[in-house]
Short mmCIF file of C-alpha atoms and ligand atoms in Angstrom, two decimals:
data_model
loop_
_atom_site.label_atom_id
_atom_site.label_comp_id
_atom_site.label_asym_id
_atom_site.label_seq_id
_atom_site.Cartn_x
_atom_site.Cartn_y
_atom_site.Cartn_z
CA MET A 291 0.00 0.00 0.00
CA LYS A 292 1.18 3.56 -0.73
CA VAL A 293 0.34 6.44 1.64
CA ILE A 294 0.23 9.91 0.10
CA GLU A 295 0.33 13.03 2.28
CA THR A 296 -2.04 15.89 1.42
CA GLY A 297 -2.12 19.61 2.12
CA LEU A 298 -4.00 18.83 5.32
CA PRO A 299 -1.59 17.16 7.80
CA GLY A 300 -3.19 13.96 9.06
CA CYS A 301 -5.45 13.46 6.04
CA VAL A 302 -3.81 10.91 3.75
CA ILE A 303 -4.65 9.15 0.51
CA ILE A 304 -4.05 5.41 0.41
CA ASP A 305 -3.41 3.48 -2.77
CA PRO A 306 -3.87 -0.19 -1.83
CA ALA A 307 -1.86 -2.98 -3.42
CA VAL A 308 -4.24 -4.43 -6.02
CA PHE A 309 -3.74 -8.02 -7.22
CA GLY A 310 -5.21 -8.60 -10.65
CA ASP A 311 -5.46 -11.84 -12.59
CA ALA A 312 -7.60 -13.43 -15.27
CA ARG A 313 -10.52 -13.68 -12.76
CA GLY A 314 -10.51 -10.00 -11.77
CA PHE A 315 -8.80 -8.34 -8.80
CA PHE A 316 -8.24 -8.56 -5.02
CA PHE A 317 -7.11 -5.94 -2.53
CA GLU A 318 -7.15 -5.51 1.23
CA THR A 319 -9.36 -2.57 2.26
CA TRP A 320 -7.94 -2.53 5.81
CA ASN A 321 -5.31 -4.50 7.71
CA ALA A 322 -4.70 -3.51 11.35
CA GLU A 323 -1.04 -4.54 11.35
CA ARG A 324 -0.21 -2.87 8.04
CA PHE A 325 -2.15 0.28 8.93
CA GLY A 326 -0.41 0.40 12.31
CA GLN A 327 2.97 0.33 10.54
CA HIS A 328 1.92 3.52 8.72
CA GLY A 329 0.60 5.22 11.86
CA LEU A 330 -2.98 4.68 10.68
CA PRO A 331 -5.85 3.32 12.81
CA THR A 332 -5.62 -0.24 14.04
CA ASN A 333 -9.23 -0.27 15.20
CA PHE A 334 -12.57 0.65 13.63
CA VAL A 335 -15.92 0.06 15.29
CA GLN A 336 -18.49 0.82 12.60
CA SER A 337 -18.78 0.19 8.89
CA ASN A 338 -21.21 2.12 6.65
CA VAL A 339 -22.40 1.95 3.06
CA SER A 340 -24.45 4.55 1.18
CA SER A 341 -25.65 4.70 -2.41
CA SER A 342 -26.23 8.03 -4.16
CA SER A 343 -27.13 9.22 -7.64
CA ARG A 344 -25.29 11.75 -9.81
CA GLY A 345 -25.12 15.24 -8.31
CA VAL A 346 -25.95 14.15 -4.75
CA LEU A 347 -23.83 15.88 -2.10
CA ARG A 348 -23.69 14.40 1.41
CA GLY A 349 -21.95 16.72 3.87
CA LEU A 350 -20.30 18.47 5.40
CA HIS A 351 -20.70 16.26 8.47
CA TYR A 352 -18.88 15.66 11.72
CA GLN A 353 -19.66 14.24 15.14
CA TRP A 354 -18.86 16.07 18.38
CA PRO A 355 -18.21 15.15 21.16
CA ARG A 356 -17.17 11.60 20.34
CA PRO A 357 -15.63 12.49 16.94
CA GLN A 358 -15.28 9.85 14.22
CA GLY A 359 -12.22 9.22 12.13
CA LYS A 360 -13.24 7.81 8.71
CA LEU A 361 -11.50 5.58 6.19
CA VAL A 362 -13.58 6.20 3.07
CA SER A 363 -13.67 4.59 -0.36
CA VAL A 364 -15.94 4.03 -3.36
CA LEU A 365 -16.95 0.52 -4.37
CA ARG A 366 -18.67 1.57 -7.59
CA GLY A 367 -18.89 4.92 -9.40
CA GLU A 368 -16.95 8.11 -8.69
CA VAL A 369 -17.11 10.90 -6.10
CA PHE A 370 -15.21 14.04 -5.19
CA ASP A 371 -14.44 13.49 -1.52
CA VAL A 372 -13.68 16.40 0.80
CA ALA A 373 -12.24 16.85 4.28
CA VAL A 374 -12.31 20.21 6.12
CA ASP A 375 -10.22 20.98 9.19
CA ILE A 376 -12.69 22.33 11.79
CA ARG A 377 -10.48 21.85 14.87
CA ARG A 378 -10.33 25.00 16.96
CA GLY A 379 -6.73 26.21 17.21
CA SER A 380 -5.51 24.22 14.20
CA PRO A 381 -3.00 25.98 11.91
CA THR A 382 -5.08 24.67 8.98
CA PHE A 383 -8.47 25.58 10.49
CA GLY A 384 -11.08 26.07 7.75
CA GLN A 385 -8.87 24.61 5.03
CA TRP A 386 -10.12 21.80 2.80
CA GLU A 387 -8.65 18.95 0.75
CA GLY A 388 -10.42 17.04 -2.00
CA VAL A 389 -9.68 13.79 -3.83
CA VAL A 390 -11.45 11.78 -6.53
CA LEU A 391 -12.35 8.32 -5.21
CA SER A 392 -13.74 5.70 -7.56
CA GLY A 393 -14.35 2.00 -8.01
CA GLU A 394 -11.79 2.31 -10.78
CA ASN A 395 -8.92 3.97 -8.87
CA LYS A 396 -9.68 2.03 -5.62
CA ARG A 397 -8.21 4.94 -3.67
CA GLN A 398 -9.01 5.39 0.03
CA PHE A 399 -8.97 8.62 2.00
CA TRP A 400 -8.18 8.65 5.75
CA ILE A 401 -9.92 11.53 7.52
CA PRO A 402 -8.95 11.82 11.21
CA GLU A 403 -11.22 12.78 14.08
CA GLY A 404 -11.91 16.52 14.13
CA PHE A 405 -12.48 16.99 10.40
CA ALA A 406 -15.79 17.56 8.62
CA HIS A 407 -16.40 15.22 5.70
CA GLY A 408 -18.53 15.17 2.59
CA PHE A 409 -18.65 13.99 -0.99
CA ALA A 410 -20.33 14.86 -4.27
CA VAL A 411 -21.25 12.17 -6.78
CA LEU A 412 -19.66 12.52 -10.24
CA SER A 413 -21.03 9.32 -11.82
CA ASP A 414 -24.60 8.10 -12.48
CA ASN A 415 -24.47 6.29 -9.15
CA ALA A 416 -21.85 5.85 -6.42
CA VAL A 417 -21.70 3.18 -3.73
CA PHE A 418 -19.72 4.68 -0.85
CA SER A 419 -18.18 2.49 1.85
CA TYR A 420 -16.37 3.62 4.99
CA LEU A 421 -15.07 2.56 8.39
CA CYS A 422 -15.42 4.76 11.50
CA THR A 423 -13.31 4.95 14.66
CA ASP A 424 -16.36 5.59 16.87
CA VAL A 425 -20.00 4.66 16.58
CA TYR A 426 -22.76 6.99 15.41
CA VAL A 427 -24.34 9.03 18.19
CA LYS A 428 -27.39 10.78 16.72
CA GLU A 429 -27.33 13.53 19.36
CA HIS A 430 -23.71 14.34 18.45
CA ASP A 431 -24.33 14.47 14.68
CA ALA A 432 -23.38 17.92 13.37
CA GLY A 433 -22.76 19.73 10.10
CA VAL A 434 -21.18 22.70 8.34
CA ARG A 435 -22.76 24.35 5.27
CA TRP A 436 -21.43 22.67 2.14
CA ASN A 437 -21.00 25.97 0.29
CA ASP A 438 -19.63 28.06 3.16
CA PRO A 439 -17.79 30.86 1.31
CA ALA A 440 -15.22 31.04 4.12
CA ILE A 441 -14.17 27.46 3.27
CA GLY A 442 -14.70 27.66 -0.49
CA VAL A 443 -14.88 23.97 -1.46
CA ASP A 444 -14.97 23.42 -5.24
CA TRP A 445 -17.28 20.38 -5.29
CA GLN A 446 -16.98 19.74 -9.06
CA VAL A 447 -20.79 19.67 -9.29
CA ASP A 448 -23.40 22.39 -9.88
CA ALA A 449 -26.72 22.63 -8.02
CA PRO A 450 -26.21 19.48 -5.90
CA LEU A 451 -29.06 17.40 -4.47
CA LEU A 452 -28.89 17.80 -0.67
CA SER A 453 -30.81 16.53 2.35
CA ASP A 454 -32.84 19.21 4.11
CA LYS A 455 -30.45 18.89 7.05
CA ASP A 456 -27.42 19.60 4.85
CA ALA A 457 -29.12 22.46 2.98
CA HIS A 458 -29.64 24.26 6.31
CA ALA A 459 -26.35 23.45 8.06
CA PRO A 460 -24.67 26.43 9.77
CA LEU A 461 -21.71 28.37 8.45
CA LEU A 462 -18.47 27.50 10.24
CA ALA A 463 -18.27 31.00 11.76
CA ASP A 464 -21.74 30.57 13.29
CA ILE A 465 -20.95 27.33 15.15
CA ALA A 466 -20.46 27.79 18.90
CA GLU A 467 -16.89 27.10 20.06
CA ASP A 468 -17.99 24.23 22.32
CA ARG A 469 -19.61 22.50 19.32
CA LEU A 470 -16.31 22.29 17.43
CA PRO A 471 -13.47 19.77 17.92
CA VAL A 472 -10.25 21.02 19.47
CA PHE A 473 -6.82 20.79 17.83
CA ALA A 474 -4.30 18.75 19.82
CA ALA A 475 -0.73 19.46 18.60
C1 T46 B 759 -24.44 8.47 9.57
C2 T46 B 759 -25.49 7.53 10.09
C3 T46 B 759 -26.83 7.72 9.82
N1 T46 B 759 -27.76 6.84 10.32
C4 T46 B 759 -29.15 7.06 9.97
C5 T46 B 759 -29.70 8.42 10.34
C6 T46 B 759 -30.69 8.73 9.27
O1 T46 B 759 -31.96 8.22 9.60
C7 T46 B 759 -30.16 7.99 8.04
C8 T46 B 759 -29.45 8.88 7.04
O2 T46 B 759 -28.51 9.65 7.76
P1 T46 B 759 -27.76 10.85 7.07
O3 T46 B 759 -28.73 11.62 6.21
O4 T46 B 759 -27.01 11.61 8.14
O5 T46 B 759 -26.76 10.09 6.12
P2 T46 B 759 -25.55 10.77 5.31
O6 T46 B 759 -25.98 12.10 4.75
O7 T46 B 759 -25.03 9.74 4.38
O8 T46 B 759 -24.49 11.06 6.44
C9 T46 B 759 -23.16 10.57 6.36
O9 T46 B 759 -22.56 11.24 5.29
C10 T46 B 759 -21.34 11.88 5.47
C11 T46 B 759 -20.60 11.85 4.17
C12 T46 B 759 -20.49 11.40 6.58
O10 T46 B 759 -19.27 11.54 6.57
C13 T46 B 759 -21.12 10.81 7.75
O11 T46 B 759 -20.63 9.52 7.98
C14 T46 B 759 -22.57 10.77 7.73
O12 T46 B 759 -23.01 11.99 8.30
O13 T46 B 759 -29.24 7.00 8.55
C15 T46 B 759 -27.41 5.76 11.10
O14 T46 B 759 -28.27 4.99 11.57
N2 T46 B 759 -26.09 5.57 11.39
C16 T46 B 759 -25.10 6.41 10.92
O15 T46 B 759 -23.90 6.18 11.20
#
């Protein structure tokens, strides 16, 4: 597996070792020992799958307290996946990083606790699969407006299809300090 640093320290792209043969392909999506050797999580406690049609945008979401780190990937289709640093006191607070994830490129994106996450679907359909470092706690579910001008994400889609919750998420500047994760150097 190859680990690629991004402009957001802590958020890394992973290119797994893919084994192809006449039958198709095989690759490990997570291996605790191998991930541990790269300083990546050796434990996940929840696995999610979602399916979305072209132009859907899910995000920007985070959980606080009890933040979730997420190892995200696309089983089928293509998305533009985005992480935003929303940790109070972080030198990269409010900055974002995006990467194209697809069934074709098999890329994974590791998004540590304390980041908001979202994706926009670039293909007719996308099946999105991800592992989380903590379980979902409905009362801790939170969001940041997808098109917050202070963050300025270029989602690669126009007029996305959003849930009502996402369409009305607050701007980062309007979120109370105690509702945001804290940066730990
Ligand atoms: C996230 C989650 C949701 N749910 C239930 C709650 C709702 O009744 C339903 C749909 O939830 P939501 O609209 O929040 O689903 P997404 O918009 O895909 O949210 C996710 O999308 C972005 C990209 C993320 O990074 C988060 O993992 C997560 O917030 O599933 C659960 O039962 N368990 C869960 O872990």
